[in-house]
Every structure is written in C-alpha cells, then in structure tokens.
PDB file of C-alpha atoms and ligand atoms in Angstrom:
ATOM      1  CA  MET L   1      26.063  54.818 -68.878  1.00 44.00           C
ATOM      2  CA  PRO L   2      22.347  55.667 -68.539  1.00 46.00           C
ATOM      3  CA  PHE L   3      20.598  54.047 -65.595  1.00 49.00           C
ATOM      4  CA  ALA L   4      18.346  50.954 -66.547  1.00 49.00           C
ATOM      5  CA  ALA L   5      15.694  50.715 -63.701  1.00 51.00           C
ATOM      6  CA  ASP L   6      14.565  47.236 -64.899  1.00 54.00           C
ATOM      7  CA  ALA L   7      18.335  45.727 -64.554  1.00 62.00           C
ATOM      8  CA  SER L   8      18.942  43.538 -61.918  1.00 87.00           C
ATOM      9  CA  PRO L   9      21.715  44.914 -59.649  1.00 97.00           C
ATOM     10  CA  THR L  10      24.841  43.026 -59.248  1.00 98.00           C
ATOM     11  CA  PHE L  11      26.342  42.903 -55.570  1.00 98.00           C
ATOM     12  CA  SER L  12      29.975  42.606 -54.812  1.00 98.00           C
ATOM     13  CA  THR L  13      31.918  42.884 -51.588  1.00 98.00           C
ATOM     14  CA  LEU L  14      35.300  44.824 -52.039  1.00 98.00           C
ATOM     15  CA  VAL L  15      38.352  45.538 -50.031  1.00 98.00           C
ATOM     16  CA  GLU L  16      38.886  49.251 -49.584  1.00 98.00           C
ATOM     17  CA  GLY L  17      42.243  49.097 -51.349  1.00 98.00           C
ATOM     18  CA  ALA L  18      40.655  47.733 -54.382  1.00 98.00           C
ATOM     19  CA  LEU L  19      38.539  50.968 -54.924  1.00 98.00           C
ATOM     20  CA  SER L  20      39.367  53.115 -57.986  1.00 98.00           C
ATOM     21  CA  LEU L  21      38.813  56.865 -58.165  1.00 98.00           C
ATOM     22  CA  ASP L  22      35.654  56.094 -60.317  1.00 97.00           C
ATOM     23  CA  ASP L  23      34.406  53.683 -57.764  1.00 98.00           C
ATOM     24  CA  HIS L  24      34.755  56.358 -54.873  1.00 98.00           C
ATOM     25  CA  GLU L  25      32.908  58.859 -57.086  1.00 98.00           C
ATOM     26  CA  ALA L  26      30.006  56.521 -58.039  1.00 98.00           C
ATOM     27  CA  ILE L  27      29.467  55.637 -54.393  1.00 98.00           C
ATOM     28  CA  ALA L  28      29.721  59.122 -53.120  1.00 98.00           C
ATOM     29  CA  ALA L  29      27.169  60.149 -55.748  1.00 98.00           C
ATOM     30  CA  MET L  30      24.751  57.674 -54.527  1.00 98.00           C
ATOM     31  CA  LEU L  31      25.414  58.281 -50.838  1.00 98.00           C
ATOM     32  CA  ALA L  32      24.626  62.206 -51.572  1.00 98.00           C
ATOM     33  CA  ARG L  33      21.423  61.289 -53.450  1.00 98.00           C
ATOM     34  CA  ALA L  34      20.290  58.746 -50.586  1.00 98.00           C
ATOM     35  CA  PHE L  35      21.383  61.394 -47.523  1.00 98.00           C
ATOM     36  CA  PRO L  36      20.391  64.756 -49.187  1.00 98.00           C
ATOM     37  CA  SER L  37      20.672  66.406 -45.758  1.00 96.00           C
ATOM     38  CA  TYR L  38      24.434  65.286 -45.769  1.00 96.00           C
ATOM     39  CA  ASP L  39      25.140  65.698 -49.478  1.00 96.00           C
ATOM     40  CA  HIS L  40      27.899  68.268 -48.450  1.00 95.00           C
ATOM     41  CA  TRP L  41      29.657  65.328 -46.833  1.00 95.00           C
ATOM     42  CA  TYR L  42      29.901  63.252 -50.008  1.00 97.00           C
ATOM     43  CA  LEU L  43      31.793  65.748 -52.587  1.00 96.00           C
ATOM     44  CA  GLY L  44      33.649  64.349 -55.460  1.00 97.00           C
ATOM     45  CA  ALA L  45      35.476  61.276 -54.459  1.00 98.00           C
ATOM     46  CA  ARG L  46      35.007  61.486 -50.817  1.00 97.00           C
ATOM     47  CA  SER L  47      32.951  58.367 -50.196  1.00 98.00           C
ATOM     48  CA  TRP L  48      32.960  58.283 -46.649  1.00 97.00           C
ATOM     49  CA  ALA L  49      32.365  60.922 -43.737  1.00 94.00           C
ATOM     50  CA  GLY L  50      33.819  59.684 -40.587  1.00 94.00           C
ATOM     51  CA  MET L  51      35.967  56.324 -40.121  1.00 95.00           C
ATOM     52  CA  GLN L  52      36.933  55.062 -43.727  1.00 97.00           C
ATOM     53  CA  PRO L  53      35.624  51.574 -44.232  1.00 98.00           C
ATOM     54  CA  GLU L  54      37.709  48.374 -44.884  1.00 98.00           C
ATOM     55  CA  ARG L  55      34.941  46.611 -46.771  1.00 98.00           C
ATOM     56  CA  ARG L  56      32.421  47.884 -49.188  1.00 98.00           C
ATOM     57  CA  VAL L  57      29.236  46.087 -50.085  1.00 99.00           C
ATOM     58  CA  VAL L  58      28.122  47.704 -53.449  1.00 98.00           C
ATOM     59  CA  ALA L  59      25.237  47.086 -55.833  1.00 98.00           C
ATOM     60  CA  ARG L  60      25.687  48.399 -59.424  1.00 98.00           C
ATOM     61  CA  SER L  61      23.167  48.482 -62.203  1.00 96.00           C
ATOM     62  CA  GLY L  62      25.768  49.077 -65.055  1.00 93.00           C
ATOM     63  CA  ASP L  63      28.153  51.563 -64.015  1.00 91.00           C
ATOM     64  CA  THR L  64      25.818  52.950 -61.390  1.00 96.00           C
ATOM     65  CA  VAL L  65      25.914  52.268 -57.760  1.00 98.00           C
ATOM     66  CA  VAL L  66      22.493  51.735 -56.620  1.00 98.00           C
ATOM     67  CA  ALA L  67      23.076  50.461 -53.066  1.00 98.00           C
ATOM     68  CA  HIS L  68      26.040  50.375 -50.580  1.00 98.00           C
ATOM     69  CA  ALA L  69      27.053  49.531 -47.008  1.00 99.00           C
ATOM     70  CA  GLY L  70      30.596  50.233 -45.584  1.00 99.00           C
ATOM     71  CA  ILE L  71      32.108  48.107 -42.818  1.00 99.00           C
ATOM     72  CA  ARG L  72      35.160  48.399 -40.619  1.00 98.00           C
ATOM     73  CA  ARG L  73      36.426  46.039 -37.824  1.00 98.00           C
ATOM     74  CA  GLN L  74      37.190  48.223 -34.707  1.00 98.00           C
ATOM     75  CA  PHE L  75      37.429  47.874 -31.049  1.00 98.00           C
ATOM     76  CA  VAL L  76      34.910  49.638 -28.951  1.00 98.00           C
ATOM     77  CA  SER L  77      34.770  49.855 -25.336  1.00 98.00           C
ATOM     78  CA  VAL L  78      31.450  48.675 -23.497  1.00 98.00           C
ATOM     79  CA  GLY L  79      31.280  48.970 -19.819  1.00 94.00           C
ATOM     80  CA  GLY L  80      35.141  49.119 -19.765  1.00 93.00           C
ATOM     81  CA  VAL L  81      35.553  45.827 -21.745  1.00 97.00           C
ATOM     82  CA  ASP L  82      37.075  45.945 -25.281  1.00 98.00           C
ATOM     83  CA  LEU L  83      35.061  44.446 -27.929  1.00 98.00           C
ATOM     84  CA  LEU L  84      35.525  43.815 -31.396  1.00 98.00           C
ATOM     85  CA  VAL L  85      32.830  44.759 -33.780  1.00 98.00           C
ATOM     86  CA  GLY L  86      32.139  45.102 -37.340  1.00 98.00           C
ATOM     87  CA  ALA L  87      30.971  48.788 -37.666  1.00 98.00           C
ATOM     88  CA  VAL L  88      28.605  49.411 -40.297  1.00 98.00           C
ATOM     89  CA  GLY L  89      27.511  52.486 -41.957  1.00 98.00           C
ATOM     90  CA  MET L  90      26.428  54.380 -45.013  1.00 98.00           C
ATOM     91  CA  VAL L  91      23.796  51.908 -45.586  1.00 98.00           C
ATOM     92  CA  ALA L  92      21.773  53.167 -48.487  1.00 98.00           C
ATOM     93  CA  VAL L  93      19.710  52.491 -51.595  1.00 98.00           C
ATOM     94  CA  SER L  94      19.356  54.673 -54.426  1.00 98.00           C
ATOM     95  CA  PRO L  95      16.226  56.801 -54.037  1.00 98.00           C
ATOM     96  CA  ILE L  96      14.429  55.669 -56.995  1.00 96.00           C
ATOM     97  CA  LEU L  97      14.867  51.895 -55.957  1.00 97.00           C
ATOM     98  CA  GLN L  98      13.939  52.311 -52.219  1.00 98.00           C
ATOM     99  CA  GLY L  99      10.997  50.053 -51.142  1.00 97.00           C
ATOM    100  CA  THR L 100      11.661  47.246 -53.715  1.00 97.00           C
ATOM    101  CA  GLY L 101      13.442  44.941 -51.413  1.00 97.00           C
ATOM    102  CA  LEU L 102      17.008  46.037 -52.527  1.00 98.00           C
ATOM    103  CA  GLY L 103      17.838  47.293 -48.882  1.00 98.00           C
ATOM    104  CA  SER L 104      16.864  43.750 -47.663  1.00 98.00           C
ATOM    105  CA  ASP L 105      19.275  42.362 -50.106  1.00 98.00           C
ATOM    106  CA  LEU L 106      22.010  44.682 -49.009  1.00 98.00           C
ATOM    107  CA  LEU L 107      21.823  43.633 -45.413  1.00 98.00           C
ATOM    108  CA  ARG L 108      21.896  39.940 -46.459  1.00 98.00           C
ATOM    109  CA  HIS L 109      25.276  40.637 -48.186  1.00 98.00           C
ATOM    110  CA  VAL L 110      26.257  42.641 -45.096  1.00 99.00           C
ATOM    111  CA  ASP L 111      25.712  39.549 -43.129  1.00 98.00           C
ATOM    112  CA  VAL L 112      27.851  37.409 -45.229  1.00 98.00           C
ATOM    113  CA  ALA L 113      30.825  40.153 -45.153  1.00 98.00           C
ATOM    114  CA  LEU L 114      30.437  40.215 -41.269  1.00 98.00           C
ATOM    115  CA  THR L 115      30.811  36.630 -41.042  1.00 98.00           C
ATOM    116  CA  GLY L 116      33.785  36.687 -43.383  1.00 98.00           C
ATOM    117  CA  LEU L 117      35.418  39.195 -41.133  1.00 98.00           C
ATOM    118  CA  GLY L 118      35.160  36.991 -38.087  1.00 98.00           C
ATOM    119  CA  VAL L 119      33.740  39.534 -35.856  1.00 98.00           C
ATOM    120  CA  PRO L 120      31.476  38.649 -32.978  1.00 98.00           C
ATOM    121  CA  PHE L 121      28.884  41.273 -33.542  1.00 98.00           C
ATOM    122  CA  GLY L 122      27.960  43.884 -36.072  1.00 99.00           C
ATOM    123  CA  LEU L 123      27.148  47.342 -34.739  1.00 98.00           C
ATOM    124  CA  LEU L 124      25.505  50.354 -36.042  1.00 98.00           C
ATOM    125  CA  GLU L 125      23.486  53.341 -35.218  1.00 98.00           C
ATOM    126  CA  ALA L 126      20.029  54.108 -36.749  1.00 98.00           C
ATOM    127  CA  GLY L 127      17.488  56.896 -36.398  1.00 96.00           C
ATOM    128  CA  GLU L 128      14.095  55.900 -35.304  1.00 95.00           C
ATOM    129  CA  GLY L 129      12.670  56.223 -38.908  1.00 96.00           C
ATOM    130  CA  VAL L 130      14.782  53.029 -40.051  1.00 97.00           C
ATOM    131  CA  GLN L 131      14.904  51.054 -36.919  1.00 98.00           C
ATOM    132  CA  GLY L 132      12.178  48.846 -38.480  1.00 98.00           C
ATOM    133  CA  PHE L 133      14.189  48.174 -41.542  1.00 98.00           C
ATOM    134  CA  TYR L 134      17.117  46.823 -39.570  1.00 98.00           C
ATOM    135  CA  ARG L 135      15.047  44.741 -37.059  1.00 98.00           C
ATOM    136  CA  SER L 136      13.138  43.173 -39.961  1.00 98.00           C
ATOM    137  CA  ALA L 137      16.767  41.950 -41.027  1.00 98.00           C
ATOM    138  CA  GLY L 138      17.652  40.667 -37.607  1.00 98.00           C
ATOM    139  CA  TRP L 139      19.569  43.478 -36.093  1.00 98.00           C
ATOM    140  CA  LEU L 140      18.627  43.674 -32.247  1.00 98.00           C
ATOM    141  CA  PRO L 141      18.319  47.086 -30.054  1.00 98.00           C
ATOM    142  CA  LEU L 142      21.059  47.326 -27.552  1.00 98.00           C
ATOM    143  CA  GLU L 143      19.380  47.628 -24.205  1.00 97.00           C
ATOM    144  CA  GLN L 144      20.217  47.524 -20.411  1.00 94.00           C
ATOM    145  CA  ASP L 145      17.400  46.724 -17.929  1.00 93.00           C
ATOM    146  CA  GLY L 146      14.978  47.604 -20.588  1.00 93.00           C
ATOM    147  CA  ALA L 147      16.213  50.948 -21.343  1.00 96.00           C
ATOM    148  CA  PRO L 148      18.445  51.887 -24.641  1.00 96.00           C
ATOM    149  CA  ILE L 149      21.952  52.074 -23.872  1.00 97.00           C
ATOM    150  CA  THR L 150      24.067  55.336 -24.350  1.00 98.00           C
ATOM    151  CA  GLY L 151      26.889  55.422 -26.910  1.00 98.00           C
ATOM    152  CA  HIS L 152      29.575  57.985 -27.201  1.00 98.00           C
ATOM    153  CA  TYR L 153      31.511  58.716 -30.444  1.00 97.00           C
ATOM    154  CA  THR L 154      33.710  61.354 -32.206  1.00 96.00           C
ATOM    155  CA  ALA L 155      31.832  63.529 -34.511  1.00 94.00           C
ATOM    156  CA  PHE L 156      32.299  62.593 -38.186  1.00 91.00           C
ATOM    157  CA  SER L 157      35.438  64.777 -39.606  1.00 87.00           C
ATOM    158  CA  ALA L 158      33.265  65.804 -42.534  1.00 84.00           C
ATOM    159  CA  ASP L 159      31.627  67.990 -39.830  1.00 81.00           C
ATOM    160  CA  GLY L 160      34.920  69.444 -38.844  1.00 82.00           C
ATOM    161  CA  ALA L 161      36.098  69.474 -35.170  1.00 79.00           C
ATOM    162  CA  GLY L 162      36.314  66.045 -33.732  1.00 85.00           C
ATOM    163  CA  VAL L 163      34.040  66.634 -30.492  1.00 93.00           C
ATOM    164  CA  LEU L 164      32.535  63.979 -28.420  1.00 96.00           C
ATOM    165  CA  VAL L 165      28.720  63.247 -29.154  1.00 96.00           C
ATOM    166  CA  SER L 166      26.682  61.228 -26.759  1.00 97.00           C
ATOM    167  CA  GLN L 167      23.538  59.667 -28.053  1.00 96.00           C
ATOM    168  CA  GLN L 168      21.076  57.783 -25.887  1.00 94.00           C
ATOM    169  CA  GLU L 169      19.203  55.575 -28.323  1.00 94.00           C
ATOM    170  CA  GLY L 170      19.457  53.983 -31.747  1.00 97.00           C
ATOM    171  CA  TRP L 171      22.089  51.620 -31.280  1.00 98.00           C
ATOM    172  CA  LEU L 172      21.834  48.088 -32.911  1.00 98.00           C
ATOM    173  CA  THR L 173      23.819  44.946 -32.821  1.00 98.00           C
ATOM    174  CA  ARG L 174      23.863  41.788 -35.257  1.00 98.00           C
ATOM    175  CA  GLU L 175      24.850  38.631 -33.720  1.00 98.00           C
ATOM    176  CA  VAL L 176      27.627  37.232 -35.759  1.00 98.00           C
ATOM    177  CA  ALA L 177      29.904  34.876 -34.067  1.00 98.00           C
ATOM    178  CA  SER L 178      28.530  35.614 -30.619  1.00 98.00           C
ATOM    179  CA  THR L 179      24.868  36.121 -29.177  1.00 98.00           C
ATOM    180  CA  LEU L 180      23.406  39.131 -27.575  1.00 98.00           C
ATOM    181  CA  SER L 181      23.830  37.605 -24.092  1.00 97.00           C
ATOM    182  CA  GLU L 182      27.445  37.945 -24.370  1.00 98.00           C
ATOM    183  CA  TRP L 183      27.254  41.747 -24.889  1.00 98.00           C
ATOM    184  CA  PRO L 184      28.849  43.486 -22.102  1.00 97.00           C
ATOM    185  CA  ALA L 185      26.661  45.719 -19.685  1.00 97.00           C
ATOM    186  CA  GLY L 186      27.335  49.597 -19.839  1.00 97.00           C
ATOM    187  CA  ASP L 187      27.690  52.474 -21.929  1.00 97.00           C
ATOM    188  CA  LEU L 188      29.168  52.112 -25.412  1.00 98.00           C
ATOM    189  CA  HIS L 189      32.398  54.184 -26.249  1.00 98.00           C
ATOM    190  CA  TRP L 190      33.546  54.204 -29.854  1.00 98.00           C
ATOM    191  CA  ASN L 191      36.594  56.343 -28.801  1.00 97.00           C
ATOM    192  CA  GLY L 192      36.667  57.322 -32.368  1.00 95.00           C
ATOM    193  CA  GLN L 193      34.273  57.997 -35.486  1.00 95.00           C
ATOM    194  CA  MET L 194      31.793  55.651 -36.739  1.00 96.00           C
ATOM    195  CA  VAL L 195      31.887  54.381 -40.268  1.00 97.00           C
TER     196      VAL L 195
HETATM  197  C1  COA R   1      16.766  52.635 -45.250  1.00 84.89           C
HETATM  198  C2  COA R   1      16.831  52.066 -46.689  1.00 84.89           C
HETATM  199  C3  COA R   1      18.487  51.536 -46.977  1.00 84.89           C
HETATM  200  C4  COA R   1      16.037  50.748 -46.916  1.00 84.89           C
HETATM  201  O1  COA R   1      16.211  50.207 -48.195  1.00 84.89           O
HETATM  202  P1  COA R   1      14.857  49.805 -48.935  1.00 84.89           P
HETATM  203  O2  COA R   1      15.398  49.343 -50.325  1.00 84.89           O
HETATM  204  O3  COA R   1      13.957  51.045 -49.122  1.00 84.89           O
HETATM  205  O4  COA R   1      14.167  48.794 -48.074  1.00 84.89           O
HETATM  206  P2  COA R   1      13.461  47.364 -48.488  1.00 84.89           P
HETATM  207  O5  COA R   1      12.430  47.712 -49.764  1.00 84.89           O
HETATM  208  O6  COA R   1      14.477  46.362 -48.671  1.00 84.89           O
HETATM  209  O7  COA R   1      12.537  47.004 -47.139  1.00 84.89           O
HETATM  210  C5  COA R   1      12.948  45.918 -46.376  1.00 84.89           C
HETATM  211  C6  COA R   1      12.084  45.944 -45.071  1.00 84.89           C
HETATM  212  O8  COA R   1      12.385  47.240 -44.344  1.00 84.89           O
HETATM  213  C7  COA R   1      11.119  47.969 -44.343  1.00 84.89           C
HETATM  214  N1  COA R   1      11.615  49.456 -44.285  1.00 84.89           N
HETATM  215  C8  COA R   1      12.190  50.016 -45.253  1.00 84.89           C
HETATM  216  N2  COA R   1      12.347  51.184 -45.016  1.00 84.89           N
HETATM  217  C9  COA R   1      11.843  51.513 -43.724  1.00 84.89           C
HETATM  218  C10 COA R   1      11.767  52.556 -42.863  1.00 84.89           C
HETATM  219  N3  COA R   1      12.299  53.701 -43.295  1.00 84.89           N
HETATM  220  N4  COA R   1      11.113  52.282 -41.748  1.00 84.89           N
HETATM  221  C11 COA R   1      10.653  51.173 -41.358  1.00 84.89           C
HETATM  222  N5  COA R   1      10.696  50.086 -42.100  1.00 84.89           N
HETATM  223  C12 COA R   1      11.458  50.253 -43.378  1.00 84.89           C
HETATM  224  C13 COA R   1      10.305  47.440 -45.427  1.00 84.89           C
HETATM  225  O9  COA R   1       8.846  47.659 -45.100  1.00 84.89           O
HETATM  226  C14 COA R   1      10.714  46.078 -45.406  1.00 84.89           C
HETATM  227  O10 COA R   1       9.955  45.254 -44.492  1.00 84.89           O
HETATM  228  P3  COA R   1       9.430  43.891 -44.805  1.00 84.89           P
HETATM  229  O11 COA R   1      10.425  43.029 -45.230  1.00 84.89           O
HETATM  230  O12 COA R   1       8.664  43.461 -43.783  1.00 84.89           O
HETATM  231  O13 COA R   1       8.502  44.101 -46.092  1.00 84.89           O
HETATM  232  C15 COA R   1      16.589  53.044 -47.751  1.00 84.89           C
HETATM  233  O14 COA R   1      15.329  53.413 -47.756  1.00 84.89           O
HETATM  234  C16 COA R   1      17.564  54.308 -47.940  1.00 84.89           C
HETATM  235  O15 COA R   1      18.472  54.143 -48.535  1.00 84.89           O
HETATM  236  N6  COA R   1      17.090  55.337 -47.043  1.00 84.89           N
HETATM  237  C17 COA R   1      17.915  56.469 -47.098  1.00 84.89           C
HETATM  238  C18 COA R   1      19.215  56.431 -46.393  1.00 84.89           C
HETATM  239  C19 COA R   1      18.952  55.925 -44.982  1.00 84.89           C
HETATM  240  O16 COA R   1      18.126  56.437 -44.322  1.00 84.89           O
HETATM  241  N7  COA R   1      19.861  54.907 -44.601  1.00 84.89           N
HETATM  242  C20 COA R   1      20.001  54.140 -43.191  1.00 84.89           C
HETATM  243  C21 COA R   1      20.957  54.978 -42.571  1.00 84.89           C
HETATM  244  S1  COA R   1      20.852  54.401 -40.674  1.00 84.89           S
END
C-alpha cells in the first residue's frame, strides 16, 4: 500500500511471538531507512541486531511501519548488584516523519509498555546527537560523582563475533517503579547484547 504522509499513525504494542513474517519485514525495512549506516543489519526479516526484543511498540500508517521501539526485560549487573531493567533499543521514526513529534509519541508509548512490564527502570544507550530527544521525554543520564558511568556489553551479533565493548558515556535510564536514587553505584555490565 502506498504511504500516505497525511495519515495519522496508529500505535500498537505487540508481544514478539505475535509478529508475522510480514511484520518483521516491515519493521526491518523502516529500521534500515532510519539507520542508514547500519542498513546491513536489517536485511529481509531480521528486525533486530542484538538481543531480540520481547515487546515491540509500533506505529503504522496503513501497512507501513513509521515508528518503532523494541523492549526486553533482562538483568544487568551494576556495581555487582543484579538489577532488572527494561532494555530499550531500535528507537526510530521513518525519516520523512522525523521532527514532527512522532518520536515523542513513541516514547510515551514506551513508558506505558515499561510500566506494564513491571520493571524498576528502563535502560538504553544513546549517542550525543539524540541525548536531548530522550532527556526531553524524561530519560535521565546515568552518572556517578558527576561523571558518566561506563557500560560494558557484548557487540551485536549482526556484527559478527561477540566481543566485549566498553563505553564511557551515553547511558540513560527511565524511572518506572523505582527512582534514580535507588540506582546502584558502579559500572554497568550487560553480560550480553543490548536490544
Ligand atoms: C531520534 C528520533 C527517534 C526522534 O524522533 P522525531 O520524531 O524526529 O522526534 P520529535 O519530532 O518527536 O522530537 C521530540 C523532541 O526531541 C527533540 N529532538 C528530536 N531529535 C533530536 C536530536 N537528534 N537531538 C536533540 N533533540 C532532538 C525535538 O526537538 C523535540 O523537542 P521538543 O519536544 O522540546 O520540541 C528520530 O529522529 C530518528 O529516528 N532518528 C534516527 C534513528 C535514531 O537515531 N534513533 C535513536 C537511536 S538511540
């Protein structure tokens, strides 16, 4: 179906097991357009690059996916403490609709999904260029003694070998059932891939 730019997108939150092959292809196609540097990750029906999500927040205009976020509950380790988080990734809006407020709508639906999953915190990594986007939606930078915390994760399997990557900034959390004051001190260890 041709894309109608003036149609108001419809949001839905889906469990991963409910996605059809067509759904995976439609999500992957949009992610490839939104992340052109990583379009080799989102080939065919491969609609994920690292940890496969358990929930998808999807906005569609007709059959076309125009916004998407993936979420998966997982335990990370922070300063040696196991912590349940809702890991959020593959947050994207179709390029022709970026800057129209759809990303803000998407993050509001992510908030609802995180609450429904019963997690203490949402967690994601974002580059410097989009920190403002998340912060304006209530996401908070993870810092210790005024400096960004370091996070360690396994490289996305779409890139090949699962080597350890350490990153010294860009980590953001969303308070869901807990507050930032309850976030443990110390480095963040995913002990696996991110969504
Ligand atoms: C990042 C992205 C999801 C934002 O969606 P969007 O629909 O363009 O954003 P919105 O129009 O809803 O903007 C929401 C707010 O964030 C701000 N914002 C949007 N993109 C921003 C950016 N790159 N840097 C800083 N602020 C940004 C907007 O100014 C707006 O602020 P306001 O509410 O104070 O006016 C979208 O641009 C995108 O898909 N980019 C490519 C993929 C990507 O980088 N995803 C993030 C991966 S971590």
